[in-house]
Amino acid sequence: MGALVLFAMAPRVTWRALVRLDARGRVAVVGGGVLLGLHFALFLGGLLATSLPAAAALVSLEPLAVVVAMWVAFGARPNVREQLGIALATAGAAVVARGAGHGEHTLLGDGLVVGAVVVYGAYVAFARWIGSAMPTTSYAACVFAVAACTLAIAVPLAPSDARIAPSAASWLAVLGLGLIPTAVGHTLLQRAARRAPASIVALVAPGETLGSIAIGAAMGAWPSKIEWLGAVILVIGASVAVLGAKDARM
């Protein structure tokens, strides 16, 4: 859905940009799409095999995955203040996840979620690697299309009890996920990954945690005390990281 929406916005520009790509650009498009699809497949598979609190806690490691991937791929080592801010934001997200309660989890499910976290860091690095070889919107449309193909290949591997006919409400939820978090959210993430410091890009993941708290509060699901505590730690960490990145650019 995200690919169709973005392609419809600028079909000629996207097609021309795709045709003009060199070998490196094609690798970035295909690699980024496969990694994004694999990220979704691993996370959803892990979520089926482990508890929601365990999955939420493990996903809070995504900032670390982004920083490590950027460091390995581009030598973008964060300074001390950025490292401290990322650590605090990650800890805050983990505290919020603990507020979700407890549940049974398995080693397989936890391993799949950790795999999704590692792949996420590589996916963000690919978005930076393509540089200015392709407009962000065009790149995102192609990446989402490859990701959809990757997920289609993975569907037969899903457990039989997970392959059920979705209801009308489920289709609406899928449509919303395709339009907002994917077409809008991941496109903005890819744009930021090209230019922003690694520490700032890494804050997207804990920012999602904070956003979910705000949305839940707006819908009447008021955060618990431990979720408030985690949110405060997250905001402090994000502020420290942003100020550290600003000082590094001055």
PDB file of C-alpha atoms in Angstrom:
ATOM      1  CA  MET A   1       0.000   0.000   0.000  1.00  0.00           C
ATOM      2  CA  GLY A   2       2.765   2.437   0.901  1.00  0.00           C
ATOM      3  CA  ALA A   3       4.570   1.661  -2.356  1.00  0.00           C
ATOM      4  CA  LEU A   4       1.438   2.302  -4.438  1.00  0.00           C
ATOM      5  CA  VAL A   5       0.704   5.602  -2.720  1.00  0.00           C
ATOM      6  CA  LEU A   6       4.238   6.944  -3.105  1.00  0.00           C
ATOM      7  CA  PHE A   7       4.568   5.738  -6.696  1.00  0.00           C
ATOM      8  CA  ALA A   8       1.245   7.396  -7.601  1.00  0.00           C
ATOM      9  CA  MET A   9       2.568  10.705  -6.243  1.00  0.00           C
ATOM     10  CA  ALA A  10       5.398  10.861  -8.805  1.00  0.00           C
ATOM     11  CA  PRO A  11       5.341   7.908 -11.211  1.00  0.00           C
ATOM     12  CA  ARG A  12       7.568   9.448 -13.903  1.00  0.00           C
ATOM     13  CA  VAL A  13      10.154  10.711 -11.445  1.00  0.00           C
ATOM     14  CA  THR A  14      10.293   7.337  -9.706  1.00  0.00           C
ATOM     15  CA  TRP A  15      10.593   5.397 -12.957  1.00  0.00           C
ATOM     16  CA  ARG A  16      13.329   7.668 -14.338  1.00  0.00           C
ATOM     17  CA  ALA A  17      15.268   7.500 -11.087  1.00  0.00           C
ATOM     18  CA  LEU A  18      15.005   3.716 -11.023  1.00  0.00           C
ATOM     19  CA  VAL A  19      16.196   3.333 -14.620  1.00  0.00           C
ATOM     20  CA  ARG A  20      19.195   5.607 -14.035  1.00  0.00           C
ATOM     21  CA  LEU A  21      20.454   3.753 -10.978  1.00  0.00           C
ATOM     22  CA  ASP A  22      23.915   2.238 -11.146  1.00  0.00           C
ATOM     23  CA  ALA A  23      24.777  -1.155  -9.646  1.00  0.00           C
ATOM     24  CA  ARG A  24      25.316   0.328  -6.175  1.00  0.00           C
ATOM     25  CA  GLY A  25      21.947   2.050  -6.269  1.00  0.00           C
ATOM     26  CA  ARG A  26      20.153  -1.134  -7.324  1.00  0.00           C
ATOM     27  CA  VAL A  27      21.811  -3.031  -4.469  1.00  0.00           C
ATOM     28  CA  ALA A  28      20.678  -0.319  -2.036  1.00  0.00           C
ATOM     29  CA  VAL A  29      17.076  -0.509  -3.264  1.00  0.00           C
ATOM     30  CA  VAL A  30      16.832  -4.294  -3.290  1.00  0.00           C
ATOM     31  CA  GLY A  31      18.865  -4.678  -0.100  1.00  0.00           C
ATOM     32  CA  GLY A  32      16.854  -2.053   1.769  1.00  0.00           C
ATOM     33  CA  GLY A  33      13.568  -3.632   0.674  1.00  0.00           C
ATOM     34  CA  VAL A  34      14.600  -7.164   1.583  1.00  0.00           C
ATOM     35  CA  LEU A  35      15.853  -5.991   4.974  1.00  0.00           C
ATOM     36  CA  LEU A  36      12.637  -4.091   5.706  1.00  0.00           C
ATOM     37  CA  GLY A  37      10.510  -7.080   4.719  1.00  0.00           C
ATOM     38  CA  LEU A  38      12.706  -9.373   6.791  1.00  0.00           C
ATOM     39  CA  HIS A  39      12.433  -6.987   9.747  1.00  0.00           C
ATOM     40  CA  PHE A  40       8.627  -7.135   9.628  1.00  0.00           C
ATOM     41  CA  ALA A  41       8.595 -10.914   9.131  1.00  0.00           C
ATOM     42  CA  LEU A  42      10.967 -11.577  12.022  1.00  0.00           C
ATOM     43  CA  PHE A  43       9.175  -9.217  14.385  1.00  0.00           C
ATOM     44  CA  LEU A  44       5.699 -10.551  13.612  1.00  0.00           C
ATOM     45  CA  GLY A  45       6.962 -14.125  13.813  1.00  0.00           C
ATOM     46  CA  GLY A  46       8.607 -13.384  17.141  1.00  0.00           C
ATOM     47  CA  LEU A  47       5.458 -11.720  18.418  1.00  0.00           C
ATOM     48  CA  LEU A  48       3.530 -14.938  17.734  1.00  0.00           C
ATOM     49  CA  ALA A  49       6.059 -16.956  19.729  1.00  0.00           C
ATOM     50  CA  THR A  50       6.746 -14.661  22.676  1.00  0.00           C
ATOM     51  CA  SER A  51       4.892 -12.286  24.965  1.00  0.00           C
ATOM     52  CA  LEU A  52       4.105  -8.698  24.038  1.00  0.00           C
ATOM     53  CA  PRO A  53       6.075  -7.267  27.018  1.00  0.00           C
ATOM     54  CA  ALA A  54       9.136  -9.323  26.040  1.00  0.00           C
ATOM     55  CA  ALA A  55       8.886  -8.194  22.416  1.00  0.00           C
ATOM     56  CA  ALA A  56       8.444  -4.549  23.429  1.00  0.00           C
ATOM     57  CA  ALA A  57      11.438  -4.715  25.742  1.00  0.00           C
ATOM     58  CA  LEU A  58      13.676  -6.290  23.090  1.00  0.00           C
ATOM     59  CA  VAL A  59      12.576  -3.807  20.406  1.00  0.00           C
ATOM     60  CA  SER A  60      13.836  -1.032  22.690  1.00  0.00           C
ATOM     61  CA  LEU A  61      17.319  -2.154  21.587  1.00  0.00           C
ATOM     62  CA  GLU A  62      16.731  -0.718  18.095  1.00  0.00           C
ATOM     63  CA  PRO A  63      18.602   2.556  18.829  1.00  0.00           C
ATOM     64  CA  LEU A  64      21.702   0.527  19.671  1.00  0.00           C
ATOM     65  CA  ALA A  65      21.307  -1.448  16.424  1.00  0.00           C
ATOM     66  CA  VAL A  66      21.114   1.775  14.382  1.00  0.00           C
ATOM     67  CA  VAL A  67      24.168   3.318  16.035  1.00  0.00           C
ATOM     68  CA  VAL A  68      26.250   0.154  15.606  1.00  0.00           C
ATOM     69  CA  ALA A  69      25.204  -0.249  11.957  1.00  0.00           C
ATOM     70  CA  MET A  70      26.049   3.379  11.159  1.00  0.00           C
ATOM     71  CA  TRP A  71      29.355   3.075  12.988  1.00  0.00           C
ATOM     72  CA  VAL A  72      30.366  -0.108  11.162  1.00  0.00           C
ATOM     73  CA  ALA A  73      29.197   1.072   7.736  1.00  0.00           C
ATOM     74  CA  PHE A  74      30.233   4.740   7.803  1.00  0.00           C
ATOM     75  CA  GLY A  75      32.443   5.250  10.860  1.00  0.00           C
ATOM     76  CA  ALA A  76      29.764   7.534  12.354  1.00  0.00           C
ATOM     77  CA  ARG A  77      30.786   7.128  15.985  1.00  0.00           C
ATOM     78  CA  PRO A  78      28.585   9.100  18.406  1.00  0.00           C
ATOM     79  CA  ASN A  79      30.231  11.330  20.977  1.00  0.00           C
ATOM     80  CA  VAL A  80      29.952  10.722  24.720  1.00  0.00           C
ATOM     81  CA  ARG A  81      26.836  12.866  25.193  1.00  0.00           C
ATOM     82  CA  GLU A  82      25.112  11.207  22.252  1.00  0.00           C
ATOM     83  CA  GLN A  83      25.953   7.766  23.629  1.00  0.00           C
ATOM     84  CA  LEU A  84      24.602   8.743  27.043  1.00  0.00           C
ATOM     85  CA  GLY A  85      21.405  10.123  25.520  1.00  0.00           C
ATOM     86  CA  ILE A  86      20.812   7.006  23.413  1.00  0.00           C
ATOM     87  CA  ALA A  87      21.411   4.793  26.455  1.00  0.00           C
ATOM     88  CA  LEU A  88      18.928   6.786  28.547  1.00  0.00           C
ATOM     89  CA  ALA A  89      16.296   6.794  25.777  1.00  0.00           C
ATOM     90  CA  THR A  90      16.697   3.045  25.292  1.00  0.00           C
ATOM     91  CA  ALA A  91      16.401   2.480  29.035  1.00  0.00           C
ATOM     92  CA  GLY A  92      13.274   4.623  29.118  1.00  0.00           C
ATOM     93  CA  ALA A  93      11.683   2.580  26.345  1.00  0.00           C
ATOM     94  CA  ALA A  94      12.552  -0.613  28.239  1.00  0.00           C
ATOM     95  CA  VAL A  95      10.920   0.759  31.405  1.00  0.00           C
ATOM     96  CA  VAL A  96       7.770   1.595  29.436  1.00  0.00           C
ATOM     97  CA  ALA A  97       7.747  -1.948  28.033  1.00  0.00           C
ATOM     98  CA  ARG A  98       7.906  -3.373  31.559  1.00  0.00           C
ATOM     99  CA  GLY A  99       4.761  -1.429  32.314  1.00  0.00           C
ATOM    100  CA  ALA A 100       2.910  -3.641  29.839  1.00  0.00           C
ATOM    101  CA  GLY A 101       2.964  -6.447  32.379  1.00  0.00           C
ATOM    102  CA  HIS A 102       4.313  -9.974  32.262  1.00  0.00           C
ATOM    103  CA  GLY A 103       3.770 -12.920  30.000  1.00  0.00           C
ATOM    104  CA  GLU A 104       5.235 -16.187  28.871  1.00  0.00           C
ATOM    105  CA  HIS A 105       7.985 -15.941  26.287  1.00  0.00           C
ATOM    106  CA  THR A 106      10.174 -18.424  24.434  1.00  0.00           C
ATOM    107  CA  LEU A 107      13.787 -18.422  23.358  1.00  0.00           C
ATOM    108  CA  LEU A 108      12.740 -18.793  19.717  1.00  0.00           C
ATOM    109  CA  GLY A 109      10.361 -15.845  19.878  1.00  0.00           C
ATOM    110  CA  ASP A 110      12.902 -13.657  21.660  1.00  0.00           C
ATOM    111  CA  GLY A 111      15.548 -14.639  19.112  1.00  0.00           C
ATOM    112  CA  LEU A 112      13.301 -13.672  16.209  1.00  0.00           C
ATOM    113  CA  VAL A 113      12.631 -10.248  17.739  1.00  0.00           C
ATOM    114  CA  VAL A 114      16.357  -9.695  18.338  1.00  0.00           C
ATOM    115  CA  GLY A 115      16.946 -10.653  14.704  1.00  0.00           C
ATOM    116  CA  ALA A 116      14.364  -8.045  13.677  1.00  0.00           C
ATOM    117  CA  VAL A 117      16.242  -5.443  15.736  1.00  0.00           C
ATOM    118  CA  VAL A 118      19.587  -6.240  14.065  1.00  0.00           C
ATOM    119  CA  VAL A 119      18.026  -6.162  10.592  1.00  0.00           C
ATOM    120  CA  TYR A 120      16.407  -2.801  11.365  1.00  0.00           C
ATOM    121  CA  GLY A 121      19.820  -1.244  11.987  1.00  0.00           C
ATOM    122  CA  ALA A 122      21.107  -2.558   8.651  1.00  0.00           C
ATOM    123  CA  TYR A 123      17.969  -1.286   6.873  1.00  0.00           C
ATOM    124  CA  VAL A 124      18.588   2.245   8.160  1.00  0.00           C
ATOM    125  CA  ALA A 125      22.237   2.028   7.063  1.00  0.00           C
ATOM    126  CA  PHE A 126      21.138   1.106   3.524  1.00  0.00           C
ATOM    127  CA  ALA A 127      18.956   4.224   3.431  1.00  0.00           C
ATOM    128  CA  ARG A 128      22.062   6.335   4.086  1.00  0.00           C
ATOM    129  CA  TRP A 129      24.218   4.339   1.681  1.00  0.00           C
ATOM    130  CA  ILE A 130      22.180   5.276  -1.408  1.00  0.00           C
ATOM    131  CA  GLY A 131      22.830   8.962  -0.696  1.00  0.00           C
ATOM    132  CA  SER A 132      21.513  11.341  -3.339  1.00  0.00           C
ATOM    133  CA  ALA A 133      21.395   8.729  -6.114  1.00  0.00           C
ATOM    134  CA  MET A 134      17.604   8.608  -5.873  1.00  0.00           C
ATOM    135  CA  PRO A 135      14.932  10.945  -4.448  1.00  0.00           C
ATOM    136  CA  THR A 136      13.753   9.839  -1.024  1.00  0.00           C
ATOM    137  CA  THR A 137      10.110   9.334  -2.050  1.00  0.00           C
ATOM    138  CA  SER A 138      11.103   7.295  -5.104  1.00  0.00           C
ATOM    139  CA  TYR A 139      13.551   5.222  -3.072  1.00  0.00           C
ATOM    140  CA  ALA A 140      10.911   4.590  -0.412  1.00  0.00           C
ATOM    141  CA  ALA A 141       8.340   3.482  -3.004  1.00  0.00           C
ATOM    142  CA  CYS A 142      10.768   0.957  -4.479  1.00  0.00           C
ATOM    143  CA  VAL A 143      11.925  -0.274  -1.067  1.00  0.00           C
ATOM    144  CA  PHE A 144       8.337  -0.798   0.078  1.00  0.00           C
ATOM    145  CA  ALA A 145       7.565  -2.734  -3.120  1.00  0.00           C
ATOM    146  CA  VAL A 146      10.557  -5.042  -2.583  1.00  0.00           C
ATOM    147  CA  ALA A 147       9.589  -5.436   1.089  1.00  0.00           C
ATOM    148  CA  ALA A 148       6.056  -6.462   0.058  1.00  0.00           C
ATOM    149  CA  CYS A 149       7.484  -9.098  -2.302  1.00  0.00           C
ATOM    150  CA  THR A 150       9.758 -10.363   0.471  1.00  0.00           C
ATOM    151  CA  LEU A 151       6.817 -10.699   2.849  1.00  0.00           C
ATOM    152  CA  ALA A 152       4.781 -12.483   0.164  1.00  0.00           C
ATOM    153  CA  ILE A 153       7.542 -15.066  -0.111  1.00  0.00           C
ATOM    154  CA  ALA A 154       7.585 -15.441   3.684  1.00  0.00           C
ATOM    155  CA  VAL A 155       3.815 -15.996   4.018  1.00  0.00           C
ATOM    156  CA  PRO A 156       3.933 -19.759   3.245  1.00  0.00           C
ATOM    157  CA  LEU A 157       6.499 -20.123   6.049  1.00  0.00           C
ATOM    158  CA  ALA A 158       4.080 -18.758   8.654  1.00  0.00           C
ATOM    159  CA  PRO A 159       2.345 -21.229  11.002  1.00  0.00           C
ATOM    160  CA  SER A 160      -0.959 -22.489   9.648  1.00  0.00           C
ATOM    161  CA  ASP A 161      -2.893 -21.089  12.626  1.00  0.00           C
ATOM    162  CA  ALA A 162      -1.533 -17.615  11.785  1.00  0.00           C
ATOM    163  CA  ARG A 163      -2.931 -17.692   8.249  1.00  0.00           C
ATOM    164  CA  ILE A 164      -6.552 -16.749   8.877  1.00  0.00           C
ATOM    165  CA  ALA A 165      -8.981 -14.733   6.798  1.00  0.00           C
ATOM    166  CA  PRO A 166      -8.847 -11.149   8.099  1.00  0.00           C
ATOM    167  CA  SER A 167     -12.035  -9.338   9.025  1.00  0.00           C
ATOM    168  CA  ALA A 168     -13.128  -6.015   7.542  1.00  0.00           C
ATOM    169  CA  ALA A 169     -11.802  -4.226  10.620  1.00  0.00           C
ATOM    170  CA  SER A 170      -8.449  -5.976  10.183  1.00  0.00           C
ATOM    171  CA  TRP A 171      -8.221  -4.805   6.585  1.00  0.00           C
ATOM    172  CA  LEU A 172      -8.880  -1.234   7.707  1.00  0.00           C
ATOM    173  CA  ALA A 173      -6.116  -1.572  10.293  1.00  0.00           C
ATOM    174  CA  VAL A 174      -3.737  -2.885   7.621  1.00  0.00           C
ATOM    175  CA  LEU A 175      -4.684   0.030   5.369  1.00  0.00           C
ATOM    176  CA  GLY A 176      -3.955   2.471   8.173  1.00  0.00           C
ATOM    177  CA  LEU A 177      -0.599   0.834   8.880  1.00  0.00           C
ATOM    178  CA  GLY A 178       0.318   1.027   5.205  1.00  0.00           C
ATOM    179  CA  LEU A 179      -0.564   4.697   4.906  1.00  0.00           C
ATOM    180  CA  ILE A 180       0.668   6.234   8.165  1.00  0.00           C
ATOM    181  CA  PRO A 181       3.538   4.293   9.791  1.00  0.00           C
ATOM    182  CA  THR A 182       4.852   3.011   6.465  1.00  0.00           C
ATOM    183  CA  ALA A 183       4.210   5.572   3.717  1.00  0.00           C
ATOM    184  CA  VAL A 184       4.698   8.524   6.058  1.00  0.00           C
ATOM    185  CA  GLY A 185       6.778   7.239   8.970  1.00  0.00           C
ATOM    186  CA  HIS A 186       9.324   5.086   7.179  1.00  0.00           C
ATOM    187  CA  THR A 187       9.701   7.594   4.352  1.00  0.00           C
ATOM    188  CA  LEU A 188      10.607  10.301   6.871  1.00  0.00           C
ATOM    189  CA  LEU A 189      12.965   7.842   8.577  1.00  0.00           C
ATOM    190  CA  GLN A 190      14.739   7.184   5.277  1.00  0.00           C
ATOM    191  CA  ARG A 191      15.042  10.906   4.637  1.00  0.00           C
ATOM    192  CA  ALA A 192      16.528  11.482   8.077  1.00  0.00           C
ATOM    193  CA  ALA A 193      18.914   8.538   7.683  1.00  0.00           C
ATOM    194  CA  ARG A 194      20.550  10.278   4.707  1.00  0.00           C
ATOM    195  CA  ARG A 195      21.504  13.483   6.499  1.00  0.00           C
ATOM    196  CA  ALA A 196      20.915  13.412  10.244  1.00  0.00           C
ATOM    197  CA  PRO A 197      23.503  12.192  12.770  1.00  0.00           C
ATOM    198  CA  ALA A 198      23.212   8.529  13.677  1.00  0.00           C
ATOM    199  CA  SER A 199      22.243   9.418  17.244  1.00  0.00           C
ATOM    200  CA  ILE A 200      19.232  11.419  16.039  1.00  0.00           C
ATOM    201  CA  VAL A 201      18.082   8.692  13.638  1.00  0.00           C
ATOM    202  CA  ALA A 202      18.424   6.165  16.465  1.00  0.00           C
ATOM    203  CA  LEU A 203      15.884   8.111  18.528  1.00  0.00           C
ATOM    204  CA  VAL A 204      13.084   7.270  16.082  1.00  0.00           C
ATOM    205  CA  ALA A 205      12.475   3.896  17.758  1.00  0.00           C
ATOM    206  CA  PRO A 206      12.053   5.174  21.349  1.00  0.00           C
ATOM    207  CA  GLY A 207      10.084   8.055  19.867  1.00  0.00           C
ATOM    208  CA  GLU A 208       7.548   5.494  18.650  1.00  0.00           C
ATOM    209  CA  THR A 209       7.234   4.245  22.219  1.00  0.00           C
ATOM    210  CA  LEU A 210       6.543   7.772  23.448  1.00  0.00           C
ATOM    211  CA  GLY A 211       4.051   8.321  20.634  1.00  0.00           C
ATOM    212  CA  SER A 212       2.163   5.151  21.515  1.00  0.00           C
ATOM    213  CA  ILE A 213       1.798   6.405  25.098  1.00  0.00           C
ATOM    214  CA  ALA A 214       0.408   9.728  23.860  1.00  0.00           C
ATOM    215  CA  ILE A 215      -2.041   8.026  21.473  1.00  0.00           C
ATOM    216  CA  GLY A 216      -3.161   5.648  24.201  1.00  0.00           C
ATOM    217  CA  ALA A 217      -3.742   8.539  26.595  1.00  0.00           C
ATOM    218  CA  ALA A 218      -5.770  10.374  23.948  1.00  0.00           C
ATOM    219  CA  MET A 219      -7.938   7.248  23.559  1.00  0.00           C
ATOM    220  CA  GLY A 220      -8.531   6.964  27.298  1.00  0.00           C
ATOM    221  CA  ALA A 221      -5.801   4.424  28.132  1.00  0.00           C
ATOM    222  CA  TRP A 222      -4.013   6.543  30.731  1.00  0.00           C
ATOM    223  CA  PRO A 223      -0.363   5.501  31.315  1.00  0.00           C
ATOM    224  CA  SER A 224       0.592   3.745  34.530  1.00  0.00           C
ATOM    225  CA  LYS A 225       3.153   5.200  36.937  1.00  0.00           C
ATOM    226  CA  ILE A 226       5.949   3.028  35.557  1.00  0.00           C
ATOM    227  CA  GLU A 227       5.058   4.074  31.998  1.00  0.00           C
ATOM    228  CA  TRP A 228       5.211   7.731  33.063  1.00  0.00           C
ATOM    229  CA  LEU A 229       8.616   7.088  34.612  1.00  0.00           C
ATOM    230  CA  GLY A 230       9.870   5.442  31.424  1.00  0.00           C
ATOM    231  CA  ALA A 231       8.530   8.314  29.322  1.00  0.00           C
ATOM    232  CA  VAL A 232      10.354  10.884  31.464  1.00  0.00           C
ATOM    233  CA  ILE A 233      13.633   8.936  31.197  1.00  0.00           C
ATOM    234  CA  LEU A 234      13.103   8.627  27.433  1.00  0.00           C
ATOM    235  CA  VAL A 235      12.538  12.368  26.971  1.00  0.00           C
ATOM    236  CA  ILE A 236      15.606  13.214  29.063  1.00  0.00           C
ATOM    237  CA  GLY A 237      17.716  10.791  27.028  1.00  0.00           C
ATOM    238  CA  ALA A 238      16.425  12.168  23.740  1.00  0.00           C
ATOM    239  CA  SER A 239      17.184  15.724  24.864  1.00  0.00           C
ATOM    240  CA  VAL A 240      20.737  14.800  25.879  1.00  0.00           C
ATOM    241  CA  ALA A 241      21.331  13.053  22.534  1.00  0.00           C
ATOM    242  CA  VAL A 242      19.946  15.953  20.489  1.00  0.00           C
ATOM    243  CA  LEU A 243      22.044  18.522  22.363  1.00  0.00           C
ATOM    244  CA  GLY A 244      25.099  16.287  22.010  1.00  0.00           C
ATOM    245  CA  ALA A 245      24.576  16.004  18.269  1.00  0.00           C
ATOM    246  CA  LYS A 246      24.103  19.763  18.004  1.00  0.00           C
ATOM    247  CA  ASP A 247      27.379  20.411  19.824  1.00  0.00           C
ATOM    248  CA  ALA A 248      29.168  17.946  17.512  1.00  0.00           C
ATOM    249  CA  ARG A 249      28.059  19.891  14.428  1.00  0.00           C
ATOM    250  CA  MET A 250      29.161  23.273  15.817  1.00  0.00           C
TER     251      MET A 250
END
